[in-house]
Amino acid sequence: MAKILVTGGAGYIGSHTCLELLNAGHDVIVLDNLSNSSEESLYRVQELSSKKLDFVQGDIRHDQDLDKVFNQYQIDAVIHFAGLKAVGESQQIPLTYFDNNIAGSINLTKAMERAGIFKLVFSSSATVYDEANISPLNENMPTGMPSNNYGYTKLIVEQLLEKMSEADPRWSIALLRYFNPVGAHKSGHIGEDPQGIPNNLMPYVTQVAVGRREKLSIYGNDYNTVDGTGVRDYIHVVDLANAHLCALNNRLINNGCRAWNIGTGNGSSVLEVKNAFEKVNGVSIAFEFAPRRSGDVAISFADSTRAKEELNWTAKFGLEDMLKDSWNWQKQNPDGYQK
Ligand code: NAD
Ligand code: WQD
C-alpha cells in the first residue's frame, strides 16, 4: 500500500479517486485550494469509506504549500488533478489558466524533484488529439493544436512532462487522456458540482431535470453523425477513478512517460444521451436545437486497447449506469454540496 498525494482531490474526479484509493487501502493526502470545490466532498468520501484522509488547503502554485506537504508526509506518488477546466473561461482569462495549469504543474514537479519523488499520474484530456484524426482515437495518433486555451494547457503540460522524463530517467509518468467523465458514486453522496451555468452536457441535463435550468440547448443538429448531434465517449467517473489506481500500479514499477486513453470506446450522440436519460430515469428534459458551439468536433471516441493491455483497465459501467448515477446524485443534492 502506498501514500498518495492527490492534488485537486476535493474536486469531481479527485473525490471519486480518493474514495477508490482509500477503499484499496492506500493512504491519501489531498492538496486543494478549494477554488472549484468544497471540503464537504472529502467529509463524504471519508464517511463512505469509513477511513480517514489528510486534507491540506493549499495551492500548487505556492512552493511553501508543496514543500510543507512533502516534508510532512513520506509520499510515494502523486496524482495531479489540480487545475482549471472551463473551456469558455480559458478564452477570456488565458493567463490565469496558464498560471494554474502550466506554471502550477511545473511548480509541482519541481517540488517533487526536491523531495525525491518521481511517480506521477497526470489528468490529461482527449482534447490534445489533432482534430483531423478520425475516431476511434488511439495514442499513436498525432496531437494537434487544441481549439481553446484550456486544451492548450493540457497539451503543453503533456509535452513538458515528456521532455522532463526524457532528460531524467528517474521519472515515471502516466498521462491519462480522459474522454467525457460523467456519473457519480452509486451512493449519490458525491458527484459533480459545477459552479454557475454548467458548460458540460451531463450536469446541464441533470440541472434541467431537477428544475434549476429551463431547457437544454443542443448545440448543432447538422453534424455528419447518426442523428446530426455531436458524438462523445462518456465514461463513468468511478471507472475513470479506477484507471488512476491501475496507472499507479503501472508507474510504481515502470519508468518513462506514457499516455493512455480512458474512455469506453463507445460513442453516444447528444440526442441519444438525452433520450436515454429520460427513459432510464422517467423524467423529461425540455430542449431546443441551437447553433453549433465554436470549437466542437462532430465525433470523438476512444480506442482504449492500450489501457486494457498495459494497465489491465476496462470500463465496467455503461451509459445507463452513468445516467442513473448522475441523476441519483443530482436528485439527492439539488444544489450540489450547498445542500
Ligand atoms: P474540478 O474542478 O472538480 O477539480 C479540480 C480541483 O482542483 C478543484 O477541487 C479545485 O479546487 C482544485 N484546484 C484548482 N486549481 C488549483 C490550484 N492552483 N491549487 C490547488 N488546487 C487547485 O475538475 P475535475 O472535473 O475533477 O477535473 C480534474 C482534472 O481532470 C482537471 O485537471 C481537469 O482539467 C482534468 N480533466 C477533466 C475533464 C472533465 O470533463 N471533468 C476532462 C479531461 C480532463
Ligand atoms: C458534449 C457534447 C456538445 C452542453 C469538454 C472539453 C474537454 C473535456 C470535457 C474538461 C458536445 C454538447 C454540451 C450543452 C450540448 N474537458 N452539448 N449542450 O465538449 O466533448 O468536452 O469537456 O475538463 O476538454 O472540451 O464535452 O460535455 O461540453 O459536450 O449540446 O449544454 O454535448 O456540443 O457535442 P466536450 P461537453
Short mmCIF file of C-alpha atoms and ligand atoms in Angstrom, two decimals:
data_model
loop_
_atom_site.label_atom_id
_atom_site.label_comp_id
_atom_site.label_asym_id
_atom_site.label_seq_id
_atom_site.Cartn_x
_atom_site.Cartn_y
_atom_site.Cartn_z
CA MET A 1 0.00 0.00 0.00
CA ALA A 2 1.26 3.45 -0.83
CA LYS A 3 0.97 7.02 0.42
CA ILE A 4 -0.55 9.10 -2.37
CA LEU A 5 -0.70 12.87 -2.69
CA VAL A 6 -3.82 13.87 -4.64
CA THR A 7 -3.74 17.45 -5.90
CA GLY A 8 -7.24 18.75 -6.63
CA GLY A 9 -8.63 15.83 -4.61
CA ALA A 10 -11.72 17.72 -3.41
CA GLY A 11 -12.98 18.14 -7.00
CA TYR A 12 -15.25 15.93 -9.07
CA ILE A 13 -12.83 13.30 -10.36
CA GLY A 14 -10.42 13.75 -7.44
CA SER A 15 -13.02 12.96 -4.78
CA HIS A 16 -14.09 9.76 -6.56
CA THR A 17 -10.45 8.75 -6.94
CA CYS A 18 -9.74 9.42 -3.24
CA LEU A 19 -12.59 7.09 -2.37
CA GLU A 20 -11.25 4.29 -4.58
CA LEU A 21 -7.74 4.80 -3.19
CA LEU A 22 -8.97 4.57 0.41
CA ASN A 23 -11.07 1.51 -0.42
CA ALA A 24 -7.96 -0.12 -1.91
CA GLY A 25 -6.06 0.52 1.33
CA HIS A 26 -3.86 3.44 0.27
CA ASP A 27 -3.11 6.44 2.47
CA VAL A 28 -4.41 9.66 0.92
CA ILE A 29 -3.27 13.25 1.35
CA VAL A 30 -5.26 15.88 -0.54
CA LEU A 31 -3.83 19.26 -1.51
CA ASP A 32 -6.54 21.55 -2.84
CA ASN A 33 -7.12 25.32 -2.76
CA LEU A 34 -10.91 24.76 -2.93
CA SER A 35 -11.17 27.26 -5.81
CA ASN A 36 -13.71 24.99 -7.53
CA SER A 37 -14.77 22.60 -4.78
CA SER A 38 -15.74 22.30 -1.16
CA GLU A 39 -14.30 20.31 1.73
CA GLU A 40 -17.72 18.70 2.11
CA SER A 41 -16.81 16.25 -0.69
CA LEU A 42 -13.91 14.99 1.41
CA TYR A 43 -16.05 14.55 4.53
CA ARG A 44 -18.37 12.44 2.44
CA VAL A 45 -15.50 10.40 0.95
CA GLN A 46 -14.37 9.58 4.49
CA GLU A 47 -17.90 8.66 5.52
CA LEU A 48 -18.34 6.38 2.51
CA SER A 49 -15.02 4.60 3.05
CA SER A 50 -15.07 4.68 6.87
CA LYS A 51 -11.44 5.76 6.56
CA LYS A 52 -9.56 8.98 7.20
CA LEU A 53 -7.62 11.05 4.73
CA ASP A 54 -5.47 14.12 5.37
CA PHE A 55 -6.53 17.42 3.84
CA VAL A 56 -4.16 20.33 3.33
CA GLN A 57 -5.68 23.52 1.97
CA GLY A 58 -3.04 24.92 -0.34
CA ASP A 59 -2.10 25.88 -3.85
CA ILE A 60 0.15 24.05 -6.31
CA ARG A 61 1.48 27.44 -7.41
CA HIS A 62 2.92 28.08 -3.94
CA ASP A 63 6.25 26.42 -3.12
CA GLN A 64 5.70 26.69 0.62
CA ASP A 65 2.42 24.74 0.40
CA LEU A 66 4.05 21.99 -1.65
CA ASP A 67 7.22 21.77 0.47
CA LYS A 68 5.13 21.62 3.63
CA VAL A 69 3.26 18.57 2.32
CA PHE A 70 6.34 16.81 1.00
CA ASN A 71 8.23 17.44 4.26
CA GLN A 72 5.37 16.32 6.45
CA TYR A 73 4.48 13.08 4.58
CA GLN A 74 6.57 10.29 3.04
CA ILE A 75 4.75 10.45 -0.30
CA ASP A 76 5.24 7.56 -2.77
CA ALA A 77 3.41 9.01 -5.76
CA VAL A 78 1.32 11.98 -6.86
CA ILE A 79 -1.99 12.03 -8.74
CA HIS A 80 -2.33 15.50 -10.18
CA PHE A 81 -5.89 16.76 -10.80
CA ALA A 82 -5.48 20.37 -9.64
CA GLY A 83 -6.24 22.86 -12.39
CA LEU A 84 -8.91 24.96 -14.02
CA LYS A 85 -11.14 23.34 -16.64
CA ALA A 86 -13.74 25.75 -18.03
CA VAL A 87 -13.18 25.95 -21.78
CA GLY A 88 -15.04 29.26 -22.30
CA GLU A 89 -13.39 30.95 -19.32
CA SER A 90 -9.97 29.87 -20.61
CA GLN A 91 -10.58 32.05 -23.69
CA GLN A 92 -11.35 35.08 -21.52
CA ILE A 93 -8.59 34.76 -18.92
CA PRO A 94 -5.83 32.74 -20.58
CA LEU A 95 -3.07 33.86 -18.21
CA THR A 96 -5.00 32.54 -15.21
CA TYR A 97 -5.21 29.19 -17.00
CA PHE A 98 -1.54 29.20 -17.96
CA ASP A 99 -0.63 30.05 -14.37
CA ASN A 100 -2.80 27.39 -12.67
CA ASN A 101 -2.41 24.59 -15.17
CA ILE A 102 1.06 25.07 -16.67
CA ALA A 103 3.02 27.01 -14.03
CA GLY A 104 1.20 25.03 -11.30
CA SER A 105 2.28 21.73 -12.87
CA ILE A 106 5.87 22.93 -13.26
CA ASN A 107 5.89 24.01 -9.63
CA LEU A 108 4.53 20.68 -8.52
CA THR A 109 7.14 18.67 -10.43
CA LYS A 110 9.93 20.92 -9.13
CA ALA A 111 8.74 20.30 -5.57
CA MET A 112 8.55 16.54 -6.29
CA GLU A 113 12.13 16.65 -7.55
CA ARG A 114 13.26 18.48 -4.39
CA ALA A 115 11.54 15.78 -2.34
CA GLY A 116 12.95 12.92 -4.46
CA ILE A 117 9.55 11.70 -5.68
CA PHE A 118 9.28 10.82 -9.35
CA LYS A 119 5.99 8.97 -9.79
CA LEU A 120 3.15 11.00 -11.25
CA VAL A 121 -0.27 10.45 -12.80
CA PHE A 122 -1.48 13.48 -14.76
CA SER A 123 -5.07 14.36 -15.77
CA SER A 124 -4.89 14.97 -19.48
CA SER A 125 -7.69 15.10 -21.98
CA ALA A 126 -8.81 13.72 -25.34
CA THR A 127 -8.76 17.34 -26.45
CA VAL A 128 -4.98 17.03 -27.10
CA TYR A 129 -5.64 14.93 -30.25
CA ASP A 130 -5.46 16.65 -33.59
CA GLU A 131 -8.99 17.33 -34.82
CA ALA A 132 -8.14 15.77 -38.17
CA ASN A 133 -7.84 12.30 -36.57
CA ILE A 134 -10.81 10.01 -37.20
CA SER A 135 -12.29 8.23 -34.15
CA PRO A 136 -11.63 5.78 -32.58
CA LEU A 137 -8.66 7.80 -31.39
CA ASN A 138 -5.56 5.87 -30.36
CA GLU A 139 -2.43 7.04 -28.59
CA ASN A 140 -0.25 6.72 -31.69
CA MET A 141 -2.27 9.37 -33.49
CA PRO A 142 -0.78 12.86 -33.63
CA THR A 143 -1.69 15.54 -31.13
CA GLY A 144 -2.70 18.90 -32.57
CA MET A 145 -3.29 22.46 -31.57
CA PRO A 146 -6.40 22.41 -29.32
CA SER A 147 -9.12 24.88 -30.25
CA ASN A 148 -9.09 26.55 -26.82
CA ASN A 149 -6.62 27.67 -24.14
CA TYR A 150 -7.75 25.04 -21.64
CA GLY A 151 -6.88 22.25 -24.08
CA TYR A 152 -3.65 24.03 -24.93
CA THR A 153 -2.56 23.87 -21.27
CA LYS A 154 -3.11 20.09 -21.27
CA LEU A 155 -1.04 19.66 -24.43
CA ILE A 156 1.78 21.84 -23.09
CA VAL A 157 1.92 20.03 -19.75
CA GLU A 158 1.97 16.64 -21.53
CA GLN A 159 4.90 17.84 -23.64
CA LEU A 160 6.78 19.31 -20.67
CA LEU A 161 6.38 16.06 -18.73
CA GLU A 162 7.58 14.01 -21.71
CA LYS A 163 10.68 16.18 -22.11
CA MET A 164 11.36 16.07 -18.38
CA SER A 165 11.26 12.28 -18.32
CA GLU A 166 13.48 12.06 -21.42
CA ALA A 167 16.06 14.15 -19.58
CA ASP A 168 15.82 12.31 -16.26
CA PRO A 169 15.08 8.57 -16.27
CA ARG A 170 14.01 8.61 -12.64
CA TRP A 171 10.63 9.96 -13.71
CA SER A 172 7.68 7.64 -14.15
CA ILE A 173 4.69 9.49 -15.54
CA ALA A 174 1.23 8.40 -16.69
CA LEU A 175 -0.68 10.78 -18.94
CA LEU A 176 -4.33 9.77 -18.73
CA ARG A 177 -6.35 11.19 -21.59
CA TYR A 178 -9.89 11.32 -20.30
CA PHE A 179 -12.78 11.32 -22.71
CA ASN A 180 -16.06 12.66 -21.20
CA PRO A 181 -16.35 11.91 -17.47
CA VAL A 182 -19.93 11.69 -16.17
CA GLY A 183 -21.86 9.84 -13.46
CA ALA A 184 -21.33 9.70 -9.74
CA HIS A 185 -20.68 7.22 -6.95
CA LYS A 186 -23.66 4.87 -6.65
CA SER A 187 -24.47 6.19 -3.16
CA GLY A 188 -25.28 9.59 -4.68
CA HIS A 189 -23.28 11.20 -1.86
CA ILE A 190 -20.51 12.56 -4.06
CA GLY A 191 -20.79 13.86 -7.60
CA GLU A 192 -20.19 16.73 -9.99
CA ASP A 193 -21.00 20.18 -8.61
CA PRO A 194 -20.13 22.81 -11.22
CA GLN A 195 -20.18 26.46 -10.21
CA GLY A 196 -22.57 28.67 -12.21
CA ILE A 197 -24.05 27.58 -15.52
CA PRO A 198 -22.67 24.16 -16.48
CA ASN A 199 -20.52 24.03 -19.62
CA ASN A 200 -20.77 20.27 -19.95
CA LEU A 201 -23.71 18.25 -21.19
CA MET A 202 -24.44 15.93 -18.27
CA PRO A 203 -24.64 18.48 -15.43
CA TYR A 204 -26.77 20.65 -17.70
CA VAL A 205 -29.17 17.77 -18.31
CA THR A 206 -29.43 16.90 -14.60
CA GLN A 207 -29.99 20.57 -13.70
CA VAL A 208 -32.84 20.78 -16.21
CA ALA A 209 -34.26 17.57 -14.73
CA VAL A 210 -34.12 18.98 -11.21
CA GLY A 211 -35.67 22.30 -12.27
CA ARG A 212 -32.62 24.54 -11.91
CA ARG A 213 -32.50 25.26 -15.69
CA GLU A 214 -35.37 25.72 -18.07
CA LYS A 215 -34.17 23.74 -21.07
CA LEU A 216 -31.18 22.14 -22.66
CA SER A 217 -29.72 23.78 -25.75
CA ILE A 218 -28.40 21.12 -28.10
CA TYR A 219 -25.50 22.68 -29.93
CA GLY A 220 -25.87 21.68 -33.57
CA ASN A 221 -28.14 19.15 -35.27
CA ASP A 222 -26.45 19.19 -38.65
CA TYR A 223 -23.28 17.24 -37.92
CA ASN A 224 -22.47 14.22 -40.01
CA THR A 225 -23.50 11.80 -37.26
CA VAL A 226 -26.25 9.27 -36.60
CA ASP A 227 -28.83 12.00 -35.82
CA GLY A 228 -26.96 15.23 -36.56
CA THR A 229 -25.88 15.88 -32.96
CA GLY A 230 -22.33 15.60 -31.57
CA VAL A 231 -20.98 12.19 -30.58
CA ARG A 232 -18.79 11.66 -27.49
CA ASP A 233 -17.36 8.84 -25.41
CA TYR A 234 -18.95 9.19 -21.96
CA ILE A 235 -17.06 7.42 -19.20
CA HIS A 236 -18.34 6.70 -15.68
CA VAL A 237 -16.32 8.66 -13.12
CA VAL A 238 -15.86 5.55 -10.95
CA ASP A 239 -14.33 3.69 -13.91
CA LEU A 240 -12.15 6.74 -14.51
CA ALA A 241 -11.13 6.84 -10.84
CA ASN A 242 -10.12 3.19 -11.04
CA ALA A 243 -7.98 3.89 -14.09
CA HIS A 244 -5.83 6.04 -11.79
CA LEU A 245 -5.24 3.09 -9.48
CA CYS A 246 -4.26 0.93 -12.47
CA ALA A 247 -1.92 3.66 -13.74
CA LEU A 248 -0.41 4.00 -10.29
CA ASN A 249 0.33 0.29 -10.12
CA ASN A 250 1.97 0.51 -13.53
CA ARG A 251 4.02 3.57 -12.62
CA LEU A 252 5.21 2.14 -9.31
CA ILE A 253 7.14 -0.50 -11.29
CA ASN A 254 7.93 1.18 -14.63
CA ASN A 255 9.76 4.33 -15.65
CA GLY A 256 9.31 6.78 -18.54
CA CYS A 257 6.34 8.82 -19.70
CA ARG A 258 3.39 7.18 -21.43
CA ALA A 259 -0.13 8.17 -22.49
CA TRP A 260 -3.30 6.09 -22.10
CA ASN A 261 -6.80 6.84 -23.35
CA ILE A 262 -9.50 6.45 -20.72
CA GLY A 263 -12.83 6.01 -22.49
CA THR A 264 -15.31 3.21 -23.10
CA GLY A 265 -14.75 3.05 -26.85
CA ASN A 266 -18.44 3.79 -27.49
CA GLY A 267 -19.77 6.99 -28.95
CA SER A 268 -23.19 8.43 -27.98
CA SER A 269 -24.88 11.41 -29.58
CA VAL A 270 -26.38 14.28 -27.57
CA LEU A 271 -29.89 13.19 -28.55
CA GLU A 272 -29.15 9.58 -27.61
CA VAL A 273 -27.93 10.76 -24.20
CA LYS A 274 -30.98 12.97 -23.66
CA ASN A 275 -33.43 10.27 -24.77
CA ALA A 276 -31.73 7.55 -22.70
CA PHE A 277 -31.68 9.85 -19.66
CA GLU A 278 -35.44 10.38 -19.97
CA LYS A 279 -36.09 6.67 -20.39
CA VAL A 280 -33.94 5.27 -17.57
CA ASN A 281 -34.87 7.98 -15.08
CA GLY A 282 -38.51 8.58 -16.01
CA VAL A 283 -38.11 12.35 -16.32
CA SER A 284 -38.43 14.63 -19.32
CA ILE A 285 -35.83 17.08 -20.50
CA ALA A 286 -37.04 20.19 -22.28
CA PHE A 287 -34.70 21.09 -25.12
CA GLU A 288 -34.16 23.22 -28.18
CA PHE A 289 -31.73 23.00 -31.05
CA ALA A 290 -29.19 25.80 -31.05
CA PRO A 291 -26.31 26.69 -33.39
CA ARG A 292 -23.08 24.68 -33.20
CA ARG A 293 -20.76 25.64 -30.33
CA SER A 294 -17.47 27.01 -31.58
CA GLY A 295 -14.55 24.60 -31.16
CA ASP A 296 -16.72 21.45 -31.03
CA VAL A 297 -15.87 18.44 -33.19
CA ALA A 298 -18.58 16.17 -34.62
CA ILE A 299 -17.31 12.85 -33.26
CA SER A 300 -14.80 11.87 -30.59
CA PHE A 301 -14.43 8.43 -29.03
CA ALA A 302 -11.57 6.34 -27.76
CA ASP A 303 -9.71 3.26 -28.77
CA SER A 304 -8.89 2.10 -25.25
CA THR A 305 -6.99 -1.07 -26.20
CA ARG A 306 -3.71 0.23 -24.78
CA ALA A 307 -5.21 0.81 -21.32
CA LYS A 308 -6.71 -2.68 -21.40
CA GLU A 309 -3.48 -4.38 -22.48
CA GLU A 310 -0.99 -2.41 -20.41
CA LEU A 311 -2.96 -1.20 -17.38
CA ASN A 312 -5.39 -4.09 -17.20
CA TRP A 313 -8.15 -1.46 -17.10
CA THR A 314 -11.53 -1.63 -18.75
CA ALA A 315 -14.73 0.32 -18.22
CA LYS A 316 -17.31 -1.67 -16.26
CA PHE A 317 -20.23 0.76 -16.42
CA GLY A 318 -22.40 1.52 -19.44
CA LEU A 319 -24.35 4.62 -20.43
CA GLU A 320 -27.45 3.60 -18.42
CA ASP A 321 -25.41 3.36 -15.20
CA MET A 322 -23.87 6.76 -15.92
CA LEU A 323 -27.27 8.37 -16.47
CA LYS A 324 -28.87 6.73 -13.42
CA ASP A 325 -25.96 7.65 -11.17
CA SER A 326 -25.78 11.26 -12.43
CA TRP A 327 -29.47 11.66 -11.68
CA ASN A 328 -29.26 9.89 -8.31
CA TRP A 329 -26.58 12.39 -7.21
CA GLN A 330 -28.43 15.45 -8.53
CA LYS A 331 -31.78 14.36 -7.11
CA GLN A 332 -30.30 13.85 -3.66
CA ASN A 333 -28.28 17.06 -3.89
CA PRO A 334 -30.30 19.52 -5.99
CA ASP A 335 -27.93 22.35 -5.12
CA GLY A 336 -24.79 20.23 -5.06
CA TYR A 337 -22.72 20.42 -1.89
CA GLN A 338 -24.60 23.58 -0.85
CA LYS A 339 -27.38 21.12 0.19
P1 NAD B 1 -12.69 20.03 -10.62
O1 NAD B 1 -12.68 21.49 -10.88
O2 NAD B 1 -13.90 19.44 -9.98
O3 NAD B 1 -11.41 19.63 -9.75
C1 NAD B 1 -10.20 20.34 -9.81
C2 NAD B 1 -9.76 20.63 -8.39
O4 NAD B 1 -8.52 21.33 -8.41
C3 NAD B 1 -10.76 21.51 -7.62
O5 NAD B 1 -11.05 20.91 -6.37
C4 NAD B 1 -10.03 22.85 -7.45
O6 NAD B 1 -10.40 23.50 -6.25
C5 NAD B 1 -8.57 22.39 -7.46
N1 NAD B 1 -7.61 23.41 -7.89
C6 NAD B 1 -7.68 24.21 -9.00
N2 NAD B 1 -6.59 24.98 -9.07
C7 NAD B 1 -5.79 24.64 -8.02
C8 NAD B 1 -4.53 25.10 -7.56
N3 NAD B 1 -3.88 26.06 -8.22
N4 NAD B 1 -4.02 24.55 -6.44
C9 NAD B 1 -4.70 23.60 -5.76
N5 NAD B 1 -5.90 23.13 -6.14
C10 NAD B 1 -6.44 23.65 -7.26
O7 NAD B 1 -12.39 19.30 -12.01
P2 NAD B 1 -12.47 17.76 -12.39
O8 NAD B 1 -13.54 17.59 -13.38
O9 NAD B 1 -12.43 16.92 -11.20
O10 NAD B 1 -11.10 17.63 -13.19
C11 NAD B 1 -9.91 17.18 -12.59
C12 NAD B 1 -8.78 17.24 -13.60
O11 NAD B 1 -9.12 16.47 -14.74
C13 NAD B 1 -8.50 18.66 -14.10
O12 NAD B 1 -7.11 18.79 -14.28
C14 NAD B 1 -9.22 18.66 -15.43
O13 NAD B 1 -8.65 19.60 -16.30
C15 NAD B 1 -8.99 17.26 -15.92
N6 NAD B 1 -9.99 16.81 -16.90
C16 NAD B 1 -11.31 16.92 -16.60
C17 NAD B 1 -12.26 16.54 -17.54
C18 NAD B 1 -13.73 16.71 -17.25
O14 NAD B 1 -14.51 16.72 -18.19
N7 NAD B 1 -14.16 16.84 -16.00
C19 NAD B 1 -11.84 16.02 -18.76
C20 NAD B 1 -10.48 15.92 -19.04
C21 NAD B 1 -9.56 16.31 -18.07
C1 WQD B 2 -20.53 17.11 -25.06
C2 WQD B 2 -21.48 17.24 -26.24
C3 WQD B 2 -21.69 19.49 -27.07
C4 WQD B 2 -23.55 21.14 -23.47
C5 WQD B 2 -15.31 19.23 -22.87
C6 WQD B 2 -13.91 19.78 -23.01
C7 WQD B 2 -12.91 18.65 -22.86
C8 WQD B 2 -13.12 17.93 -21.57
C9 WQD B 2 -14.55 17.51 -21.37
C10 WQD B 2 -12.66 19.02 -19.42
C11 WQD B 2 -20.99 18.16 -27.35
C12 WQD B 2 -22.99 19.02 -26.49
C13 WQD B 2 -22.97 20.30 -24.39
C14 WQD B 2 -24.84 21.68 -23.75
C15 WQD B 2 -24.87 20.45 -25.82
N1 WQD B 2 -12.69 18.79 -20.53
N2 WQD B 2 -23.62 19.95 -25.55
N3 WQD B 2 -25.44 21.31 -24.91
O1 WQD B 2 -17.09 19.48 -25.39
O2 WQD B 2 -16.83 16.97 -25.53
O3 WQD B 2 -15.53 18.24 -23.88
O4 WQD B 2 -15.45 18.59 -21.60
O5 WQD B 2 -12.11 19.28 -18.50
O6 WQD B 2 -11.64 19.20 -22.91
O7 WQD B 2 -13.77 20.36 -24.28
O8 WQD B 2 -17.95 17.99 -23.52
O9 WQD B 2 -19.99 17.92 -22.15
O10 WQD B 2 -19.22 20.14 -23.10
O11 WQD B 2 -20.16 18.42 -24.63
O12 WQD B 2 -25.46 20.15 -26.84
O13 WQD B 2 -25.41 22.47 -22.97
O14 WQD B 2 -22.70 17.85 -25.77
O15 WQD B 2 -21.90 20.29 -28.21
O16 WQD B 2 -21.44 17.62 -28.57
P1 WQD B 2 -16.86 18.21 -24.71
P2 WQD B 2 -19.34 18.67 -23.26
#
